[in-house]
Coordinates of C-alpha atoms in Angstrom, one line a residue:
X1169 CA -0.1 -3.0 41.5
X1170 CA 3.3 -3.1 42.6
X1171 CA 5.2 0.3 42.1
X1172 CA 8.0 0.5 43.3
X1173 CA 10.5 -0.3 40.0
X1174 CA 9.3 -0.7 36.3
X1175 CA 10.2 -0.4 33.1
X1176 CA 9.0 2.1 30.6
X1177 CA 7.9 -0.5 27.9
X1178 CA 8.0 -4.6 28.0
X1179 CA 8.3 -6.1 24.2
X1180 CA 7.8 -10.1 24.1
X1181 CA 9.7 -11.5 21.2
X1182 CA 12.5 -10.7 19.2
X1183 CA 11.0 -12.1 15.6
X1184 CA 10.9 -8.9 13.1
X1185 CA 8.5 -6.8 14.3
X1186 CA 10.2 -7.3 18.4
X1187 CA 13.4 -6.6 17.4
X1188 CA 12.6 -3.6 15.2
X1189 CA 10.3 -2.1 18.2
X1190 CA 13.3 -3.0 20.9
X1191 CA 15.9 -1.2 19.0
X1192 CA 14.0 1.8 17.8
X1193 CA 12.5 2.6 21.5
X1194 CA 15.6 2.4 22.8
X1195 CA 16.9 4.5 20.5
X1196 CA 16.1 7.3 22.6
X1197 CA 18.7 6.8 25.3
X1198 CA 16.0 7.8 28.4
X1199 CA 13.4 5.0 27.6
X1200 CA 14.0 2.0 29.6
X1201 CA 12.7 -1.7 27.5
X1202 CA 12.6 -5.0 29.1
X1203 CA 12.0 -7.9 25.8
X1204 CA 10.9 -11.4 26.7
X1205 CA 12.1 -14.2 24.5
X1206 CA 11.3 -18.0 24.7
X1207 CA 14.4 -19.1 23.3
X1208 CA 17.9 -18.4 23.8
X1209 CA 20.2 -16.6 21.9
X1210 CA 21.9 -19.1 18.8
X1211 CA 22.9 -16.7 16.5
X1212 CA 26.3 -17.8 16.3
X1213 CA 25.3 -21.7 15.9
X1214 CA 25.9 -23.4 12.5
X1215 CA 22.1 -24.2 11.6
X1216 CA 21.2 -20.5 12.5
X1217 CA 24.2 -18.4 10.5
X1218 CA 24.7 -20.9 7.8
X1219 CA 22.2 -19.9 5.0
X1220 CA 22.6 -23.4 3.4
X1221 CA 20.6 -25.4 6.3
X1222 CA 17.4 -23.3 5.8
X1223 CA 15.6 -25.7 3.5
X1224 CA 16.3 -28.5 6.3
X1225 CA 16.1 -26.4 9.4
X1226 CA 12.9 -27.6 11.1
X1227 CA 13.2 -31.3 9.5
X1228 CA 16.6 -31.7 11.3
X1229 CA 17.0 -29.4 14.4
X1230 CA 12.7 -29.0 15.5
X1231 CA 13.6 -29.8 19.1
X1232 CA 16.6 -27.2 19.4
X1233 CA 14.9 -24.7 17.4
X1234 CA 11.2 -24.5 17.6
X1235 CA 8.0 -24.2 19.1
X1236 CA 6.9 -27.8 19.5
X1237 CA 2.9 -28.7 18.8
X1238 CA 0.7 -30.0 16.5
X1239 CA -2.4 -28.4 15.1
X1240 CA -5.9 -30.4 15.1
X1241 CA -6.9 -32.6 12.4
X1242 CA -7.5 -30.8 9.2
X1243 CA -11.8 -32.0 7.8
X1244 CA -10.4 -31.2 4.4
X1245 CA -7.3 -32.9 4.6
X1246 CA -8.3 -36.8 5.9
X1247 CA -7.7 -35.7 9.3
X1248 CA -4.3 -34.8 8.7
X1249 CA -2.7 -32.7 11.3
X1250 CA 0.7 -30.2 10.7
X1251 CA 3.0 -28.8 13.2
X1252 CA 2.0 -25.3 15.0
X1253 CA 5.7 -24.1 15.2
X1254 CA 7.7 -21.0 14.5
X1255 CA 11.3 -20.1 15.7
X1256 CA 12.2 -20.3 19.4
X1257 CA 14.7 -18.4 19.5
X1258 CA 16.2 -15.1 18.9
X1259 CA 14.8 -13.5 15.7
X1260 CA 12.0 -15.8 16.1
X1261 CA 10.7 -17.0 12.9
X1262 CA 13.4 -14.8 10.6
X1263 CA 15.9 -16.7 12.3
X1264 CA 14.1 -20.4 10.8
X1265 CA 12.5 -19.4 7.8
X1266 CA 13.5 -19.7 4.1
X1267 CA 15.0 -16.5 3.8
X1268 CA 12.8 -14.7 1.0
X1269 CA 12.4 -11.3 0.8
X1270 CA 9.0 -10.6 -0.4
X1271 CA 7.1 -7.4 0.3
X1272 CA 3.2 -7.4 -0.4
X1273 CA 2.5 -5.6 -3.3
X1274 CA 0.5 -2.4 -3.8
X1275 CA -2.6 -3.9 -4.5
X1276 CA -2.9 -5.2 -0.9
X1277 CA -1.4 -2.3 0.3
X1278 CA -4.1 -0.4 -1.5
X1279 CA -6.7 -2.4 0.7
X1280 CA -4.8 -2.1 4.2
X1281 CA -5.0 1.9 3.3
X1282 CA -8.7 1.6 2.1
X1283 CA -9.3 0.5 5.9
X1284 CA -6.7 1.6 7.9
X1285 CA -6.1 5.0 6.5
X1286 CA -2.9 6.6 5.0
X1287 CA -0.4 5.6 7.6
X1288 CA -0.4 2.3 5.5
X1289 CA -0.8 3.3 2.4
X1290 CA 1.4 1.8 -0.5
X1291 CA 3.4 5.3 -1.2
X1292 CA 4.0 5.2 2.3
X1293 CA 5.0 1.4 3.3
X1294 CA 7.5 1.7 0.3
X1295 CA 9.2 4.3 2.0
X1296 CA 9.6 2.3 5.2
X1297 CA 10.7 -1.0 3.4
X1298 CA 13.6 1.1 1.8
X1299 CA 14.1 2.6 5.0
X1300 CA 14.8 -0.6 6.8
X1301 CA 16.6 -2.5 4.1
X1302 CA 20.2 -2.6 2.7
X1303 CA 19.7 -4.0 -0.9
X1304 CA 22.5 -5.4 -2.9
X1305 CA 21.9 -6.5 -6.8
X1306 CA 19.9 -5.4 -9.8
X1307 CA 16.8 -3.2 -10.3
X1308 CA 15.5 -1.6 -13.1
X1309 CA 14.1 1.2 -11.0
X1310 CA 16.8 2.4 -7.9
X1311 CA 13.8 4.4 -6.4
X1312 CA 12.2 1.3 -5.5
X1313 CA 14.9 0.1 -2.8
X1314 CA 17.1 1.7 0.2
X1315 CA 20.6 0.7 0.8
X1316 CA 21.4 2.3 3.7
X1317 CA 19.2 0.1 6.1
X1318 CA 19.9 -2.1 8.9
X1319 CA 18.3 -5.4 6.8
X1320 CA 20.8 -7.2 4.6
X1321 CA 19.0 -8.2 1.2
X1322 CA 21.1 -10.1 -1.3
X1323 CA 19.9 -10.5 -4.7
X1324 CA 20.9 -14.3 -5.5
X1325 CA 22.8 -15.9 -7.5
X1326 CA 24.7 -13.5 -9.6
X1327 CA 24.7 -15.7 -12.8
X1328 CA 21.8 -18.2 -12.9
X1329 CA 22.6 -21.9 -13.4
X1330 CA 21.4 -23.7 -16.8
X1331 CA 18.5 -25.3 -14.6
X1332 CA 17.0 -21.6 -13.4
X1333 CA 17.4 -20.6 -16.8
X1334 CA 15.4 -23.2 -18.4
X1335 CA 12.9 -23.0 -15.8
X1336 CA 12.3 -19.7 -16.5
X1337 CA 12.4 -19.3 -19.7
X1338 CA 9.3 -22.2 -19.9
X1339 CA 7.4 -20.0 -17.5
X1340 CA 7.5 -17.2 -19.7
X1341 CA 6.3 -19.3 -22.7
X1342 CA 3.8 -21.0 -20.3
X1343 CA 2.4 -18.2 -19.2
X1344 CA 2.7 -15.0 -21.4
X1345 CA 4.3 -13.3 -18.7
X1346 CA 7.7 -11.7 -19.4
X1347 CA 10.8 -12.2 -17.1
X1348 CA 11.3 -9.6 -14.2
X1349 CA 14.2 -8.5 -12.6
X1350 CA 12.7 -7.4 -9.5
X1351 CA 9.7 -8.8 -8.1
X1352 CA 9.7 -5.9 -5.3
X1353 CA 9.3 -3.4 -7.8
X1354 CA 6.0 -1.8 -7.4
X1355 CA 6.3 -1.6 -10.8
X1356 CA 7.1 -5.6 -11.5
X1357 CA 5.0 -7.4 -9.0
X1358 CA 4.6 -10.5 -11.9
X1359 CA 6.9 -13.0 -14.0
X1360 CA 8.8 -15.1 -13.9
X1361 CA 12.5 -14.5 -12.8
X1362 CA 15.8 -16.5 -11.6
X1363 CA 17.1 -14.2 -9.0
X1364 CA 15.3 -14.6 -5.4
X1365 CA 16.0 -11.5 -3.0
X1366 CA 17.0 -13.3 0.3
X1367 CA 17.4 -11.9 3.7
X1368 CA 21.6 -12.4 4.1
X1369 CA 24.5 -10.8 4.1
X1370 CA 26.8 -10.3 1.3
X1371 CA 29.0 -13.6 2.4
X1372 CA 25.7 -15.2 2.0
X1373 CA 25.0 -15.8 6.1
X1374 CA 21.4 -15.8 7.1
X1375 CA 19.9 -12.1 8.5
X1376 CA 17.6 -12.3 10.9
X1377 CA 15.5 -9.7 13.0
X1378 CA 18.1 -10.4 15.8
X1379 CA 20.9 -9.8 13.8
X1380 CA 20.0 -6.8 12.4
X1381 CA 18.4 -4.9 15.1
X1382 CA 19.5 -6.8 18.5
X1383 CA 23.7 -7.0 17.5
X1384 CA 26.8 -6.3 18.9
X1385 CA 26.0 -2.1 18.5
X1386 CA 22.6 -2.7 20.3
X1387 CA 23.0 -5.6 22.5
X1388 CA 25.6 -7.6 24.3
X1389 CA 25.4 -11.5 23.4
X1390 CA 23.9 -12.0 27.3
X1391 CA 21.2 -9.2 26.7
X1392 CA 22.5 -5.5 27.7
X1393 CA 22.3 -2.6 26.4
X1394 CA 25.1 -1.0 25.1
X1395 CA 26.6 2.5 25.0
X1396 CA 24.1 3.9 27.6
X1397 CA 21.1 2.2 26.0
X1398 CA 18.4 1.0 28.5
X1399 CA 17.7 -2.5 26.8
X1400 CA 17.5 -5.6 28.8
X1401 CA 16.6 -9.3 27.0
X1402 CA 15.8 -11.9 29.1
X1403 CA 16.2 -15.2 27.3
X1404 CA 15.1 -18.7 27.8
X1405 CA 11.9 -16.7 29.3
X1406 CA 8.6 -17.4 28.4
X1407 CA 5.5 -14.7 28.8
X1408 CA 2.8 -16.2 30.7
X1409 CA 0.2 -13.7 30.9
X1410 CA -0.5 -10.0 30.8
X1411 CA -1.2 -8.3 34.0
X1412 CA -4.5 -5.5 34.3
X1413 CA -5.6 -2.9 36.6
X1414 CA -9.0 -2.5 35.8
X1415 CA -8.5 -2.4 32.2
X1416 CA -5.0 -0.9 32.0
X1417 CA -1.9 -3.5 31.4
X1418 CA 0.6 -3.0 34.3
X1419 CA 2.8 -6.0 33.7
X1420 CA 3.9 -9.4 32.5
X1421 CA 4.0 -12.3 34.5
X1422 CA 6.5 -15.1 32.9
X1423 CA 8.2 -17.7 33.5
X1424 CA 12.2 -18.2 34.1
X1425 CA 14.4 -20.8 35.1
X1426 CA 11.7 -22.6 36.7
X1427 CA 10.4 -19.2 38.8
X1428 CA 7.5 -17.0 38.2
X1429 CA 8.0 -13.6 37.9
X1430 CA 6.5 -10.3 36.8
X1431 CA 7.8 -7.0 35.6
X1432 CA 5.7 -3.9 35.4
X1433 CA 5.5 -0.8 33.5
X1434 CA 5.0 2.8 32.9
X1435 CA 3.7 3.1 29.9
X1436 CA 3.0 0.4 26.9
X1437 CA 3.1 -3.4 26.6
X1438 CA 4.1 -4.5 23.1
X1439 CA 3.5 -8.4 21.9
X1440 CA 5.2 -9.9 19.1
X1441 CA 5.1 -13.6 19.4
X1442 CA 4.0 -13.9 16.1
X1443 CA 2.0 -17.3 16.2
X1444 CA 1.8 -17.4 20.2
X1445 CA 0.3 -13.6 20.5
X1446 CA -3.3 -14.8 20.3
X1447 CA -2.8 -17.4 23.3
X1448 CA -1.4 -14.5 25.4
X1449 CA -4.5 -12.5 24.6
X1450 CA -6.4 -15.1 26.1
X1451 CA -4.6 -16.2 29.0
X1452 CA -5.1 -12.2 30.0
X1453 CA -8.4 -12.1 29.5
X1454 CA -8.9 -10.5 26.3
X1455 CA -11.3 -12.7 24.2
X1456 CA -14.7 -14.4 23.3
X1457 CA -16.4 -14.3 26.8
X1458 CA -17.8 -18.2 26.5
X1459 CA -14.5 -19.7 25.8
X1460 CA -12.2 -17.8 28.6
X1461 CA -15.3 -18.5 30.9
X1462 CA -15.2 -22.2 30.3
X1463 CA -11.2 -21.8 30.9
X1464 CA -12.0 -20.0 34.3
X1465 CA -10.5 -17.4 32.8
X1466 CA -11.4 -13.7 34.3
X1467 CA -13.1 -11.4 31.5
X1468 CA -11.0 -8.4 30.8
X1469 CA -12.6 -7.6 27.8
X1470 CA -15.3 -9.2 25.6
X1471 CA -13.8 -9.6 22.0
X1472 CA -15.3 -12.4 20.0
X1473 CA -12.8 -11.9 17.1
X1474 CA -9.8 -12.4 19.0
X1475 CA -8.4 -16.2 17.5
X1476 CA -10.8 -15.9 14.5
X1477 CA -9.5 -15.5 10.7
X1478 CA -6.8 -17.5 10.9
X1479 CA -5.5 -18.0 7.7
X1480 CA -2.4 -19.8 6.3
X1481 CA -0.8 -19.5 2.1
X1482 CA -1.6 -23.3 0.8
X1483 CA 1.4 -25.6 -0.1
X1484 CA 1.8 -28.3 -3.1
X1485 CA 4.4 -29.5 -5.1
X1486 CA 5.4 -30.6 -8.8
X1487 CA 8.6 -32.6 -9.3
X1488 CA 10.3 -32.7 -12.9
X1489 CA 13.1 -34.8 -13.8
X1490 CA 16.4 -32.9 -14.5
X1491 CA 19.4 -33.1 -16.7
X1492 CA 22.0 -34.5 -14.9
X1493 CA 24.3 -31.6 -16.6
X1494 CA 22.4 -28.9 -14.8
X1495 CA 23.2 -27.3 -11.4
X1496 CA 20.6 -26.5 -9.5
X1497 CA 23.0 -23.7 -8.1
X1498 CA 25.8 -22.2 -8.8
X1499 CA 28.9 -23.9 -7.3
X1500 CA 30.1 -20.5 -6.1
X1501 CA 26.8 -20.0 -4.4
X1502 CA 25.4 -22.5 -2.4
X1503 CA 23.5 -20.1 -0.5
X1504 CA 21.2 -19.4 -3.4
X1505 CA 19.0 -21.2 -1.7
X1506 CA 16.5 -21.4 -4.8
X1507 CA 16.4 -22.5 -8.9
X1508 CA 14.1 -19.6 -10.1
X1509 CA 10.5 -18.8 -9.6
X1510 CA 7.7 -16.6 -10.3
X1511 CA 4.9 -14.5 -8.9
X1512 CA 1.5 -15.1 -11.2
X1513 CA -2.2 -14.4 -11.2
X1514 CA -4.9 -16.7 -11.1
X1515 CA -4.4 -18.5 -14.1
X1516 CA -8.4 -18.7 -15.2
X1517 CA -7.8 -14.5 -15.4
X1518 CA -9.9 -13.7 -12.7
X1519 CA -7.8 -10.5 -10.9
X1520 CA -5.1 -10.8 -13.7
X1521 CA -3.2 -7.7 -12.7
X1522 CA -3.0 -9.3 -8.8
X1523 CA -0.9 -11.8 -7.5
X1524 CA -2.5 -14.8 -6.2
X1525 CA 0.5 -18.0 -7.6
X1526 CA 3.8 -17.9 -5.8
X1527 CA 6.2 -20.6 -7.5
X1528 CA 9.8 -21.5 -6.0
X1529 CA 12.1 -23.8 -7.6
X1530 CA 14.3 -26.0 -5.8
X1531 CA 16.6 -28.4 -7.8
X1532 CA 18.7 -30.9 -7.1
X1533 CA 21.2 -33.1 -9.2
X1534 CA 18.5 -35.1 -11.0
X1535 CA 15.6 -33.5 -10.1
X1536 CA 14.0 -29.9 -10.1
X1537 CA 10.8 -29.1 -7.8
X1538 CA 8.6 -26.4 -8.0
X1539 CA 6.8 -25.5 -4.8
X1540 CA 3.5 -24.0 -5.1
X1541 CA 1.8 -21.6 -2.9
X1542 CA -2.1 -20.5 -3.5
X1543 CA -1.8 -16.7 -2.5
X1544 CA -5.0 -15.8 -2.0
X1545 CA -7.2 -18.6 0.1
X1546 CA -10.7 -18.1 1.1
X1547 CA -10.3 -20.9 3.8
X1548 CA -10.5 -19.5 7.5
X1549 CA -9.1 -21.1 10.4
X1550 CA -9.4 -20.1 14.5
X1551 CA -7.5 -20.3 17.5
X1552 CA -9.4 -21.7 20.5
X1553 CA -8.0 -21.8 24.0
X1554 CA -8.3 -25.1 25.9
X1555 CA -7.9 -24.1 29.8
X1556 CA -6.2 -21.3 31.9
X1557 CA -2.7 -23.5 32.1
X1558 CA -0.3 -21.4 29.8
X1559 CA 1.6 -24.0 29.1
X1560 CA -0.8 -25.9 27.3
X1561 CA -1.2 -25.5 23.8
X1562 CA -4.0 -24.0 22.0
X1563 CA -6.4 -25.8 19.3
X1564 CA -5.1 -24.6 16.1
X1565 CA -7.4 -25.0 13.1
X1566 CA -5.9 -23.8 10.2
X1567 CA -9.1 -24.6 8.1
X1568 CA -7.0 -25.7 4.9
X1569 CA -9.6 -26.5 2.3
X1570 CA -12.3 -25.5 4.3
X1571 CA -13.8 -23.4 1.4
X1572 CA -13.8 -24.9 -1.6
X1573 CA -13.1 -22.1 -3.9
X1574 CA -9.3 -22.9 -2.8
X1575 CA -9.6 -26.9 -4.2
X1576 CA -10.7 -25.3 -7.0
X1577 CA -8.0 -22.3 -7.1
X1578 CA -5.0 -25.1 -7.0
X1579 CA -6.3 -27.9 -9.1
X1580 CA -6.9 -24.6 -11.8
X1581 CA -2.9 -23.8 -11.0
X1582 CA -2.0 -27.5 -11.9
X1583 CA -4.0 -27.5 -14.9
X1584 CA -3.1 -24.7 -17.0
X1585 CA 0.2 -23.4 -15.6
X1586 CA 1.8 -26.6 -13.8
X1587 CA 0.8 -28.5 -17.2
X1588 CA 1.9 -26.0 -19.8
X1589 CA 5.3 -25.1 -17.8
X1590 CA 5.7 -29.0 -18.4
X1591 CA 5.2 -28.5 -21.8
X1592 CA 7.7 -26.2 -22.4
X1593 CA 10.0 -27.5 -20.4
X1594 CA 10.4 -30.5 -22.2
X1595 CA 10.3 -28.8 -25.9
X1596 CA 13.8 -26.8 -23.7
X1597 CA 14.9 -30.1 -22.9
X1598 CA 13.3 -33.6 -23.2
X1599 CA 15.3 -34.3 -19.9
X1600 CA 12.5 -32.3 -18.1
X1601 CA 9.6 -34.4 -17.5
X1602 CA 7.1 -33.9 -15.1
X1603 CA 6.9 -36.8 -12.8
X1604 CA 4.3 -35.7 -9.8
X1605 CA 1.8 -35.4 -10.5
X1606 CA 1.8 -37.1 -14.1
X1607 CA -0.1 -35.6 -16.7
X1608 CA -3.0 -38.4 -16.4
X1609 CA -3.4 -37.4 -12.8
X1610 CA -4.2 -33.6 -13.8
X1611 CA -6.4 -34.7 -16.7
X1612 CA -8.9 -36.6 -14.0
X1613 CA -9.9 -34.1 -11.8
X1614 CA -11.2 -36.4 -9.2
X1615 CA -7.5 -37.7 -9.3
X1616 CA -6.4 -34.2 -9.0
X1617 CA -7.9 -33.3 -6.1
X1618 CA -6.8 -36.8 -4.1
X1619 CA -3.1 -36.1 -5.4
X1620 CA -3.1 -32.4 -3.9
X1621 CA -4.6 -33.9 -0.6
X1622 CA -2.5 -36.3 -0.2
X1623 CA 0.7 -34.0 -1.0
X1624 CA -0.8 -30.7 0.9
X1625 CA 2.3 -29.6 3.0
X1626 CA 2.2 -27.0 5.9
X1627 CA 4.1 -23.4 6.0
X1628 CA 4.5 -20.8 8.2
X1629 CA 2.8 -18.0 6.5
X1630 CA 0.1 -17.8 9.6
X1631 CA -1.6 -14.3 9.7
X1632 CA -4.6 -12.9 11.2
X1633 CA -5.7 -14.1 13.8
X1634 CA -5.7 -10.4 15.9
X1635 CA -6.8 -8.6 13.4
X1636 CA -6.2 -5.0 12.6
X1637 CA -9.4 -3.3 12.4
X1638 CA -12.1 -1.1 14.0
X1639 CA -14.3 -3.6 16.1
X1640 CA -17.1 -3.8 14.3
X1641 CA -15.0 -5.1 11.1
X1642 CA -13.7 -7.9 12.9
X1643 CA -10.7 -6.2 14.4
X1644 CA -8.8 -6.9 17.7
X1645 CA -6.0 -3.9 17.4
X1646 CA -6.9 -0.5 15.6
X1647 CA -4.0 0.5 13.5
X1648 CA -1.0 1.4 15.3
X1649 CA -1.8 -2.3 17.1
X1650 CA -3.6 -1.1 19.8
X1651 CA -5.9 -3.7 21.7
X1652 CA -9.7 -2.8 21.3
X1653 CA -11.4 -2.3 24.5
X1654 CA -7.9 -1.9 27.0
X1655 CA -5.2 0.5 27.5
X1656 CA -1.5 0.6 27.0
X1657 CA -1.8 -3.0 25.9
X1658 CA -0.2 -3.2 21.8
X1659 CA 0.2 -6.1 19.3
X1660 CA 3.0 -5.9 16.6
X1661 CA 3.2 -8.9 14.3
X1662 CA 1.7 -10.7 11.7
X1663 CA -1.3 -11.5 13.7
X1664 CA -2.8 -8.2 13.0
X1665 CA -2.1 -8.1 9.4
X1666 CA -5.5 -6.9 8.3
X1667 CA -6.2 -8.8 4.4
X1668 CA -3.8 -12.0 3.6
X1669 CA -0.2 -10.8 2.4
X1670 CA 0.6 -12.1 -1.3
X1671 CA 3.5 -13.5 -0.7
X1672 CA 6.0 -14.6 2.4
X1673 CA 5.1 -12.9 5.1
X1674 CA 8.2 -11.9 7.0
X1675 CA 8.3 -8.7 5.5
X1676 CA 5.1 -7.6 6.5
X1677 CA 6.3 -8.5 9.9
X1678 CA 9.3 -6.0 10.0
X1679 CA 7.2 -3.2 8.3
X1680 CA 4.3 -3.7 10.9
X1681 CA 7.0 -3.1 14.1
X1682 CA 8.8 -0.4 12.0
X1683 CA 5.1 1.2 11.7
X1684 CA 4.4 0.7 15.0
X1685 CA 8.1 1.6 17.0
X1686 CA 8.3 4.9 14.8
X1687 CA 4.5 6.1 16.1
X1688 CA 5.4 4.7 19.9
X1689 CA 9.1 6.5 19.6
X1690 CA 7.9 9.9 18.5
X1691 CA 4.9 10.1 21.4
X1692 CA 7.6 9.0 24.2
X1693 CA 10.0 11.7 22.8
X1694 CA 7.2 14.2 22.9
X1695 CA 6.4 13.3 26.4
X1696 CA 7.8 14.7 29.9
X1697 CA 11.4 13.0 31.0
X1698 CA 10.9 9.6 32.5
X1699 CA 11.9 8.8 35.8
X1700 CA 15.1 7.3 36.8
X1701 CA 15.6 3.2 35.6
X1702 CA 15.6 0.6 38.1
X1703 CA 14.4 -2.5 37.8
X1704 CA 13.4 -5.5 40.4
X1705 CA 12.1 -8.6 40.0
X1706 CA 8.4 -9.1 41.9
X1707 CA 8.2 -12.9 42.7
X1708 CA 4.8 -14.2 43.5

C-alpha cells in the first residue's frame, strides 16, 4: 500500500446518488473527495440542457452519450437482445433519461423498512425527498413536498392540451379511478392525471444530478472545488478496479488518457455507477467464487448474490389515432415532455391499493401513444462476468419474461384497461381509435402474447443487482451500502435497491446517496481532524 498521499473518500460516478454523496461530503470543508466519471462534462451541450431531445436522446446521440453494449439474447423474447446503456457522462443516467419525477410509494417503502429498519422507513424517506427537491406547481397537500432543495421539479404543463385531457378523462371512466393532482402524494399514489412532475428548471432545461449537486457553487466546469472545498472530478476516467489490503479497500485503479493510475484512501470507497457497479465488484474480487475463479480473478470475498436479481420495469406500447385538432402539448410548452398518464393497480384486483401499471402518454399531430410499463415483474435477470479484462463487457441477462406470471400481468393490462381506455376514448371522440394492437389482436390471446413479443421495448429502470440486505437474504451491501464481507468498501445506487421501485427509478437513486452521504458526513464530522490534502498520482 502506497501511503504517502490520499484522499479521504473516492466516489465513482456523478449519476444521482454520486453527485449527492460528492457534494454533501465535501460539505464539510476538511474532507478531501476524489469522483471518477467515464464521461466528460456536456452539461452545457444542446441534447443535454434542452429538455425537448429527451424522448430522442439515445436513438440520436448513443455514441456521444452512452455506455455502448448489448445485452444477451432474451429466451422469452425470440432471442432478442437490447442495449446495456446508461449515461456516460456527467449526471450519468439523470442527465439521458426522460425526466420523470417519480418517488416509490409507501407501500414499498413499507417493505424496504420491514427489512432494513427505520432509517428507510416511509415517514422518514418523505422527509429526505422534500429535503432534496425544489417543487414548483400544484398539490393538494404542501406537506408532501420541499421547495427549498437543490433538485428542480417542475410540475408540467400548466394548462393541459385537449389531447391530455381526453386521455384522461377515458382513464378515469376506464378504470374507476379518479383524477389526481399529485401522484407523489403519499396520499395519491393512483389515477389518472395530465400533469407529469419532471426533473427541470422553471425555463423548462433538463436537471440532472450534475447540475444540481456538481454546479458552478460546488464545482468548476474542469472539476475543482470551489470556495475552499476539497472536491476533485476527474473526467473522461474510467474505474477499473478496486484496490484491497487484506480485505480493506485502499484504492482505485483507473484508467485515463490512455495511463493507468491509482489513487488511495483514508477512509471509505463509495461506487455509484449505477448499471456498471456490479462489474466493478467483480473485477475486485467480490463475488461468486466459481465465476471470478474461471476469470482468474483473486477471491476477495465469496458472495454468490453479487450480479443476481437483476430485474428491469417491462415496456409495451398502444398507439391511437388522434384528432388532428389536438396538440399533444401546449405550444408554450414544448418541454412538457408528456400527454397525460396514470399510475394503476393490477387491473384483475389483485393488490388493488398498490401500484403495479405505469401509463405515459406521448402524442403527436395525428397520433397519441401510450407507453406501458408492468411495475411489478417476477422475472429475474443476472450479471455474469466473462474474464478479468475490464474493458470487456459483462453478460447481461435481463430475464424479461422469464416468469410467466409477467406474460400474463401485461396481456391482463391490455385486456381490461388498454381495451376499455379505447372504449372510452372513442365515445370522447370517434377520432381516437386504437390502432396497435387492434381489438381482434387482444381478443386472441395467442395473438396477444406474439403482438407484446414482438413490440417488447427496453428501459433503463435496471435495479438490483447488489442488493441491500443482510447476507443470508440475498444481500451484497447492509443498509447504509456497506459491502458484506469487506471494509471501507460502499455502494450507493440503484443496484442495491432492496424490492423493485414502482415507478422510475431515478428518484430512488438520489434518495439512496442522500441516505447514504448524510450517515458518511455525520461519522467524518464526529471523527478526529484529518490530515493535511495532498494528492499524487501512483502510476503502475
Amino acid at each position: 500500500m502506497n501511503k504517502k498521499q490520499i484522499y479521504d473518500y473516492i466516489v465513482v460516478g456523478t449519476g444521482p446518488a454520486g453527485a449527492v454523496i460528492a457534494k454533501t461530503l465535501s460539505d464539510h470543508k476538511k474532507t478531501s473527495v476524489l469522483v471518477l466519471e467515464a464521461g466528460g462534462n456536456q452539461d452545457k451541450d444542446k441534447p443535454i440542457r434542452d429538455s425537448t431531445f429527451a424522448p430522442e436522446l439515445e436513438e440520436k446521440f448513443s455514441p456521444q452519450y452512452f455506455w455502448q453494449g448489448l445485452g444477451i439474447p432474451q429466451e422469452g423474447l425470440d432471442d432478442r437482445s437490447f442495449e446495456w446503456t446508461t449515461g456516460r457522462l456527467a449526471g450519468g443516467g439523470s442527465s439521458i433519461n426522460g425526466e420523470q419525477y417519480v418517488r416509490p410509494t409507501s407501500d414499498v417503502m413499507s417493505n424496504w423498512e420491514s427489512l432494513l429498519g427505520k432509517l428507510w422507513s416511509p415517514e422518514n424517506t418523505v422527509k429526505r425527498f422534500k429535503r432534496l427537491e425544489r417543487f414548483s406547481g400544484e398539490t393538494n397537500n404542501v406537506n408532501a413536498h420541499g421547495y427549498h432543495g437543490r433538485i428542480d421539479i417542475r410540475q408540467a404543463p400548466e394548462v393541459p392540451t385537449s389531447m391530455a385531457e381526453k386521455l384522461t378523462t377515458a382513464m378515469e371512466r376506464a378504470t374507476g379511478f379518479p383524477r389526481i393532482l399529485d401522484y407523489n402524494d403519499p396520499r395519491t399514489p393512483l389515477g389518472p392525471f395530465t400533469r407529469w412532475q419532471l426533473y427541470q428548471k422553471l425555463n423548462g432545461q433538463r436537471e440532472s444530478a450534475s447540475t444540481a449537486f456538481l454546479s458552478p457553487d460546488i464545482v468548476t466546469p474542469t472539476g475543482l472545488g470551489v470556495r475552499g472545498r476539497k472536491l476533485t472530478i476527474l473526467y473522461n476516467t474510467t474505474a477499473l478496479r478496486i484496490l484491497f489490503s487484506g480485505k480493506r479497500a485502499i484504492g482505485v485503479e483507473f484508467l485515463k488518457e490512455g495511463q493507468r493510475l491509482r489513487a488511495y484512501v483514508r477512509k471509505k470507497i463509495i461506487i455509484s455507477a449505477g448499471i456498471n457497479s456490479a462489474h466493478l465488484l467483480l473485477l475486485s474480487g467480490i463475488g461468486p467464487a466459481n465465476s471470478l475463479r474461471k476469470a482468474k480473478i483473486p477471491v476477495v470475498f465469496n458472495n454468490p448474490n453479487v450480479g443476481k436479481r437483476l430485474r428491469n420495469h417491462t415496456l409495451n406500447f398502444a398507439v391511437f389515432s388522434a384528432n388532428r385538432k389536438d396538440h399533444a402539448l401546449p405550444a408554450n410548452d414544448p418541454n412538457a415532455l408528456y400527454t397525460g398518464g396514470a399510475f394503476l393497480p393490477d387491473p384483475t384486483g389483485v393488490d388493488s391499493h398498490r401500484r403495479a401499471v405505469q401509463l405515459i402518454g406521448i402524442g403527436s399531430d395525428d397520433m397519441l401513444t401510450v407507453a406501458i410499463l408492468y411495475l411489478r415483474p417476477k422475472s429475474r435477470g443476472s450479471i455474469t462476468i466473462q474474464n478479468k479484462d475490464p474493458l470487456k463487457i459483462v453478460l447481461a441477462d435481463e430475464g424479461f419474461l422469464a416468469n410467466p406470471d409477467d406474460m400474463e400481468a401485461i396481456k391482463n393490462i391490455y385486456k381490461i384497461y388498454i381495451k376499455d381506455i379505447a372504449t372510452e376514448l372513442a365515445r370522447i371522440d370517434s377520432s381516437y381509435q386504437l390502432i396497435s394492437p387492434d381489438l381482434d389482436t387482444i381478443e386472441d390471446d395467442e395473438q396477444l402474447e406474439a403482438f407484446i413479443r414482438d413490440n417488447f421495448d427496453h428501459n433503463h429502470h435496471q435495479q438490483g443487482t447488489l442488493r441491500m440486505a443482510p447476507l443470508r437474504k440475498g444481500g451484497v451491501v447492509d443498509r447504509l451500502g456497506k459491502v458484506h464481507g469487506v471494509k471501507d468498501l460502499i455502494v450507493a445506487d440503484a443496484s442495491i435497491i432492496p424490492f423493485t421501485v414502482d415507478g422510475n427509478t431515478s428518484a430512488a437513486a438520489y434518495l439512496i446517496g442522500d441516505t447514504i452521504a448524510r450517515q458518511l458526513r455525520g461519522s467524518t464530522i464526529q471523527r478526529k481532524k484529518t490530515r493535511p490534502f495532498l494528492f499524487e498520482w501512483d502510476e503502475e
